[in-house]
Each structure stands twice: as structure tokens, then as C-alpha cells.
Coordinates of C-alpha atoms in Angstrom, one line a residue:
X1 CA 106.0 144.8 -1.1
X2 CA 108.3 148.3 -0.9
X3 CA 107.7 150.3 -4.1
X4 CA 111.1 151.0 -5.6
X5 CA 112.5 154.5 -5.7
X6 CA 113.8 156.0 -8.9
X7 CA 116.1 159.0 -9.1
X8 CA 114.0 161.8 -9.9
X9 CA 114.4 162.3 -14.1
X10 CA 115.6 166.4 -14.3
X11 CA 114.3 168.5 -17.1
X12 CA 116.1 170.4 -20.0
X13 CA 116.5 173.3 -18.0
X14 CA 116.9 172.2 -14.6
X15 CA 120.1 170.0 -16.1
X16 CA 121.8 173.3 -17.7
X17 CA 121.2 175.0 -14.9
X18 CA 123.3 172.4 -13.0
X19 CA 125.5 172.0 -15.9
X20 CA 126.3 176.0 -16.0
X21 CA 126.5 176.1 -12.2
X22 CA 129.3 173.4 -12.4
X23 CA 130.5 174.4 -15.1
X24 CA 131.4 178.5 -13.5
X25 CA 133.8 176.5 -10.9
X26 CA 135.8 175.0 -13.3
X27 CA 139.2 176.3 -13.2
X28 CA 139.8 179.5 -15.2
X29 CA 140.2 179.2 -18.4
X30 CA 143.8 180.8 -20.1
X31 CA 143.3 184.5 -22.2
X32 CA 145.2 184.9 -25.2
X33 CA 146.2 188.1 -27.4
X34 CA 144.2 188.2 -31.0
X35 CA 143.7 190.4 -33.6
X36 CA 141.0 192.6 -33.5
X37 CA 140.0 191.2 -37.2
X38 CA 140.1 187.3 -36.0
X39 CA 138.0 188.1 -32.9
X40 CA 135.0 187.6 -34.6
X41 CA 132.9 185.0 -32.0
X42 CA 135.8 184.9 -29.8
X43 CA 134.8 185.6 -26.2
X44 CA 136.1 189.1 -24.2
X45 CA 138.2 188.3 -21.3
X46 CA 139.5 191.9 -20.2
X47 CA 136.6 195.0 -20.6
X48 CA 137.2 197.4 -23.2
X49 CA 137.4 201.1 -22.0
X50 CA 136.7 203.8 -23.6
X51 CA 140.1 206.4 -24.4
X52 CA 138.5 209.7 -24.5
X53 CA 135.1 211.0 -25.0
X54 CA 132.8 209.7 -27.6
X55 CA 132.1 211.8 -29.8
X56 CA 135.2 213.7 -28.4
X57 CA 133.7 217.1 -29.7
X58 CA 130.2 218.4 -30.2
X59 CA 129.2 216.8 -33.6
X60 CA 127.1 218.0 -36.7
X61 CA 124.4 215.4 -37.7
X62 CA 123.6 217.5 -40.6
X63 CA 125.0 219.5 -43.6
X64 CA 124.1 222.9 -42.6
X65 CA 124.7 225.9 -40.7
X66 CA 125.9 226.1 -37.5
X67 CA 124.3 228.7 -35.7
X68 CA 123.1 230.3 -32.2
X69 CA 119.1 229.2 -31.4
X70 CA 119.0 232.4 -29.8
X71 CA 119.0 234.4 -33.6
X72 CA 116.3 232.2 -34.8
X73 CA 113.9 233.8 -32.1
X74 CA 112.3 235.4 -35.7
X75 CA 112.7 234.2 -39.2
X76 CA 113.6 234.4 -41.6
X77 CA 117.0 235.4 -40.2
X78 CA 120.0 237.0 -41.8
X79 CA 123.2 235.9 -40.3
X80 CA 127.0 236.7 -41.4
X81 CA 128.7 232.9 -42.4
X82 CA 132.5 233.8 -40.7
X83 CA 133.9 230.6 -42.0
X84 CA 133.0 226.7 -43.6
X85 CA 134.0 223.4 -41.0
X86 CA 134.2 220.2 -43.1
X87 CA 134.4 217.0 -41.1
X88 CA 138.2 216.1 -40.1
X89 CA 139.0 220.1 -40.3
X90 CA 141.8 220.5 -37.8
X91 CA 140.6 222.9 -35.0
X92 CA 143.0 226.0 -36.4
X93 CA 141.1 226.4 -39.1
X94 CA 137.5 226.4 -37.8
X95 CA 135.9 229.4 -36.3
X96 CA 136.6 229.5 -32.5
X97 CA 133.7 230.8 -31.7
X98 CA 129.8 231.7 -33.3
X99 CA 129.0 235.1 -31.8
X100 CA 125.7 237.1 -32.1
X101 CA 124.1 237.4 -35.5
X102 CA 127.0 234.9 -37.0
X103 CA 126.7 231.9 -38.6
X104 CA 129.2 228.6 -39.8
X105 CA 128.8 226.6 -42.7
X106 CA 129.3 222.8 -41.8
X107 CA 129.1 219.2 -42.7
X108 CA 127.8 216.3 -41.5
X109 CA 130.6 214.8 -38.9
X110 CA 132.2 218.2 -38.0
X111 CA 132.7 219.6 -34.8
X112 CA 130.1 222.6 -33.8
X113 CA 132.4 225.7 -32.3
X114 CA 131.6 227.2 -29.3
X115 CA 129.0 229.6 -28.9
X116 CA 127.2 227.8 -31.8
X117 CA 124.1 225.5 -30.3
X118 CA 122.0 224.4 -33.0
X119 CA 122.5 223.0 -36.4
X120 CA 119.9 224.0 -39.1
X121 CA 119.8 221.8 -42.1
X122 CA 121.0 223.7 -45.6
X123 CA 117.5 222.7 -47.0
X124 CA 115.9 225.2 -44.6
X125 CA 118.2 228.2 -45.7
X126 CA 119.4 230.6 -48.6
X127 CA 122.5 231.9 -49.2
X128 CA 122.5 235.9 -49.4
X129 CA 126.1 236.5 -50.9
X130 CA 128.4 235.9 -48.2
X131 CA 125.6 235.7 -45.8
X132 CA 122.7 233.1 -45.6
X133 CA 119.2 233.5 -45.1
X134 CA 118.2 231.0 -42.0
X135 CA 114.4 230.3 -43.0
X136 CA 113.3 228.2 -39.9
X137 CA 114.1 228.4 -36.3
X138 CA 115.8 225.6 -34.6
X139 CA 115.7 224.6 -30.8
X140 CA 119.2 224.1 -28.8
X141 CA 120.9 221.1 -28.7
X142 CA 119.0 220.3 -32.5
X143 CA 121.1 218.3 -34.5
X144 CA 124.0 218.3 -32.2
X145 CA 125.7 215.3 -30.6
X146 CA 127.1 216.6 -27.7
X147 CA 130.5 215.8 -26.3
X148 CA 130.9 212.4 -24.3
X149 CA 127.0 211.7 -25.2
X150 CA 128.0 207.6 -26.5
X151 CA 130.4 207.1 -23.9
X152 CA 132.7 209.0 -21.4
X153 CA 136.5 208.4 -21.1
X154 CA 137.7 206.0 -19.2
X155 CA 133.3 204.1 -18.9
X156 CA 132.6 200.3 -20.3
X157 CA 132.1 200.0 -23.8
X158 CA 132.2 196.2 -24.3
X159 CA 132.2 194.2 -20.6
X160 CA 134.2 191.0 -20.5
X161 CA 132.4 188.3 -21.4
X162 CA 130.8 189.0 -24.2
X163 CA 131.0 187.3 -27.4
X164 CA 132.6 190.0 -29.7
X165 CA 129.9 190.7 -32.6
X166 CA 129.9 193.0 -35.7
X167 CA 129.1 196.2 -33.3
X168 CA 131.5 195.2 -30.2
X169 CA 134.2 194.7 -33.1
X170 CA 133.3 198.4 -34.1
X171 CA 132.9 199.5 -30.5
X172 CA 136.7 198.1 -29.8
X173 CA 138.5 200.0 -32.7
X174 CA 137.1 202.9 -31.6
X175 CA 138.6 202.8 -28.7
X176 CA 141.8 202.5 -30.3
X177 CA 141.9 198.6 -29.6
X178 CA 143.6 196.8 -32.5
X179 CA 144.1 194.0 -30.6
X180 CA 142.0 193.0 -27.7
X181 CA 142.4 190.0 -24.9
X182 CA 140.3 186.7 -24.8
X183 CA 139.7 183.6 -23.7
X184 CA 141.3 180.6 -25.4
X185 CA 138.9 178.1 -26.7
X186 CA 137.9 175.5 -24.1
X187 CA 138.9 172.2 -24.7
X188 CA 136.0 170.1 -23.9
X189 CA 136.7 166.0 -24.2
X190 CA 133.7 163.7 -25.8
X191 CA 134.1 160.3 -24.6
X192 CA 131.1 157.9 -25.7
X193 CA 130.3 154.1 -23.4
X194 CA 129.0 151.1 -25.0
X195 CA 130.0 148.0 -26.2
X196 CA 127.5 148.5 -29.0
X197 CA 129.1 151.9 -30.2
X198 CA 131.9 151.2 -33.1
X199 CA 133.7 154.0 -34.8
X200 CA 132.2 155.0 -38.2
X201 CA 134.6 153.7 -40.6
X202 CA 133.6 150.2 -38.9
X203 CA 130.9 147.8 -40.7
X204 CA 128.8 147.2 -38.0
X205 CA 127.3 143.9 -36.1
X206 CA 123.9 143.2 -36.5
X207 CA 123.9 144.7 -32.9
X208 CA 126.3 147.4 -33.0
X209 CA 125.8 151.0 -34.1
X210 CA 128.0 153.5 -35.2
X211 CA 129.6 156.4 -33.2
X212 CA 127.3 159.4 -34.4
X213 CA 126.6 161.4 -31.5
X214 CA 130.3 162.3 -30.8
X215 CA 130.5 164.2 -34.1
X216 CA 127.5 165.4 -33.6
X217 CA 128.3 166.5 -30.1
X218 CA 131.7 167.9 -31.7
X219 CA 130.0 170.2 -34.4
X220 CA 127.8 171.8 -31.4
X221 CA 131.1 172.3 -29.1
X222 CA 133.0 173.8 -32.4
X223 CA 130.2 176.0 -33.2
X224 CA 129.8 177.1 -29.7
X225 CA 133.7 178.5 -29.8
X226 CA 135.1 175.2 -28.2
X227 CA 137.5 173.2 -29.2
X228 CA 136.3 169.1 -29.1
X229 CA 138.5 166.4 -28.2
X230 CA 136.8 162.7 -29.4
X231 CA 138.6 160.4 -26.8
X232 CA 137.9 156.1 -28.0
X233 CA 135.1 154.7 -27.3
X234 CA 134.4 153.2 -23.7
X235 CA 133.8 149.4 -23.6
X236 CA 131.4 148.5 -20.8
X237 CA 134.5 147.8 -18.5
X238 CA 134.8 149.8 -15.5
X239 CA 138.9 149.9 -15.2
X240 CA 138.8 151.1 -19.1
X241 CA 136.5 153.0 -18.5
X242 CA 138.0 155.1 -15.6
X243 CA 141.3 155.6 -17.8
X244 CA 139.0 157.2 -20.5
X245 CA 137.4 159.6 -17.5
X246 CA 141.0 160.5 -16.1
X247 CA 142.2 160.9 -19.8
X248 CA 138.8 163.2 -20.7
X249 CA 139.6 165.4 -16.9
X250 CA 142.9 166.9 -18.7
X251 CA 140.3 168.7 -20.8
X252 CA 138.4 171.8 -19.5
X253 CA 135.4 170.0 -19.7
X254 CA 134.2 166.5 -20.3
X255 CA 130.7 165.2 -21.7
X256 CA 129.7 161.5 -21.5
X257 CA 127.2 160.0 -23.8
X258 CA 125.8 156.3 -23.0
X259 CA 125.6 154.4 -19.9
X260 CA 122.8 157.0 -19.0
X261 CA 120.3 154.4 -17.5
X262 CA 120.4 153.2 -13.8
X263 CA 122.3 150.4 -14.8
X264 CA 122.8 147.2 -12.9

């Protein structure tokens, strides 16, 4: 007597890998303008570049003293302070330059002039009238941000696709982005088989059962940034039920619940 052959019964991931790979030659979805504050969860459809350099200057870490590590070679070191840079100071009235044996008061979020290469924290200095006493030595680069170190002008900051988050949100308005491009929501069509299945304001049979799983399937599509579409149920009729496919197809995408079995 022949042995009868079942389809073979696909696990959890091996069905969303073939669900994804169907799913990825669908036809593309439609972008949409939005408002950098309602992109929250919204997916990127064009990358976000960045404008210009970020930082766009050499930037303080610390409050300080911006000097040359060179000076420091012994300390404690006397150095003439030729001017103060608070953060947001327009660049005509910060020191051009730090020459030998000169120092620069500054503040966290400033930009460090040229000639200047280290940043040595006020807690490790005096001031000595107009001067100020440096009273540890400091490496180059220390407590500098250099120029272009987060990003350069015109790399990546946020690659399409994403799902915009908290820091890709931040990462866009600092590119100057107030609004940015995405992808609409998909519409994705629920359509549930069985002459058992009733809608749930119906009282049911004694061998009926209400229609729980679309919802349920609907809060999962919602939450995933899709947009559900609960077609009627499907009676076990194939003509009906081929309407109900056609109608779900007008949708991006369409997910069937029942009538899973082999069938007869």
C-alpha cells in the first residue's frame, strides 16, 4: 500500500524567510513628505546627508583653557590669556590664533582657534591676574573634537530604510532636515476563511466561533507601521472566496487566516 506524501510542514523561520523574500518583490511602495516631529516610527525612504562637517569647527569638551601642548612641556606653566570664547561666539570675536606662551579662555561647545591644540580643564589651573597658571600638562588632540570627526559633508548619516528613532530624529535636524521623505504606510488586507468564523458582534452557534484573529492580526500590522484592511469573512465557497482574494490583492499585501489544512 503507497505511503501518502505530505507537504513538508516549514518552520517559523523558514516561513518569514519566504514571506520577506516575497514580500521585497512586491511593487514599491509610494514615499510621502512628513514632518520631521511626526516621523517618529515612520520608515526612511531617501538617505539623509550630512550639510557640512560635524562638528563644523574644532570643539571644546571642557570649560577651560585653550592652549598649545607644546607649553606644557613643564609645569606649572604661565601663559598670557589674549581673549575668552564662549560657545556660539561669532568667529570675529575669538582669538584667530594661540601663539607661543598664549593661552584662551573657553567653554564647553566652543570652537578651539588655530594654533591652540589641547584643552586643559579650569580645575587644573589658576588664574595669575590676567594670566593663568596651567598646573598639568595636556597631550594634543586632549579634549578637542576635531573638525568633521561625527560625520563629513556630504557622508550618510541615517541610510534609507531605517525606522527613524529618538537619535536618527536628532541625527536629521542636524542636518538641517525639518522635514524628511518616507514611505507611506502599507496597506496590508486581512481576509479570514471559514464557515465557522462569525463577526464579533454575532452570538455565536454552538459551532461557530468568533472572528478574533483578524483584530488580533490588525493590532500587530498597526503596530508594525501598517495600515490593516479587515476584508468579510470568506464562506467555504470557492467563487466567494476568489472575489475576497482579488478584493485583498488591491492591497500591498494580503494575509489569509483559516483553510490552512490540506483540505479535501
Amino acid at each position: 500500500m503507497p505511503v501518502a506524501q505530505f507537504p513538508a510542514v516549514l518552520s517559523f523561520e523558514d516561513a518569514r524567510r519566504a514571506v520577506e523574500q516575497q514580500a521585497s518583490q512586491v511593487r514599491q511602495l509610494k514615499t510621502e513628505s512628513v514632518d520631521l516631529l511626526a516621523a517618529s516610527g515612520r520608515v526612511l525612504a531617501k538617505s539623509i546627508l550630512a550639510d557640512r562637517d560635524l562638528p563644523p569647527f574644532p570643539r571644546s569638551t571642557r570649560d577651560g583653557y585653550a592652549v598649545r601642548a607644546a607649553d606644557l612641556a613643564r609645569v606649572p606653566a604661565s601663559l598670557d590669556v589674549i581673549g575668552e570664547i564662549r560657545a556660539g561666539e561669532s568667529l570675529e570675536n575669538i582669538p584667530k590664533h594661540i601663539g607661543k606662551g598664549q593661552a584662551a579662555s573657553i567653554m564647553t561647545g566652543a570652537p578651539v582657534p588655530s594654533g591652540a591644540d589641547a584643552v586643559v580643564m579650569v580645575e587644573y589651573t589658576a588664574q595669575q591676574g590676567k594670566g593663568v597658571e596651567i598646573q598639568r600638562s595636556a597631550a594634543s588632540g586632549e579634549n578637542i573634537v576635531p573638525s568633521g570627526a561625527e560625520a563629513k559633508q556630504g557622508s550618510v548619516l541615517v541610510e534609507r530604510g531605517v525606522r527613524l528613532n529618538d537619535a536618527a530624529i536628532a541625527l536629521a535636524a542636524s542636518a538641517g532636515q525639518s522635514r524628511v521623505q518616507v514611505y507611506k504606510h502599507p496597506q496590508v488586507a486581512v481576509l479570514t476563511t471559514g464557515d465557522e468564523i462569525v463577526t464579533v458582534d454575532t452570538t455565536p452557534g454552538p459551532t461557530q466561533i468568533r472572528n478574533s484573529n483578524s483584530y488580533s492580526l490588525a493590532v500587530q500590522i498597526r503596530n508594525a507601521g501598517g495600515e490593516p484592511v479587515l476584508l468579510p469573512i470568506a464562506p467555504d465557497e470557492p467563487r466567494k472566496l476568489q472575489t475576497l482574494i482579488e478584493e485583498g490583492l488591491k492591497s500591498d499585501l494580503l494575509l489569509m487566516t483559516g483553510g490552512v489544512s490540506m483540505g479535501r
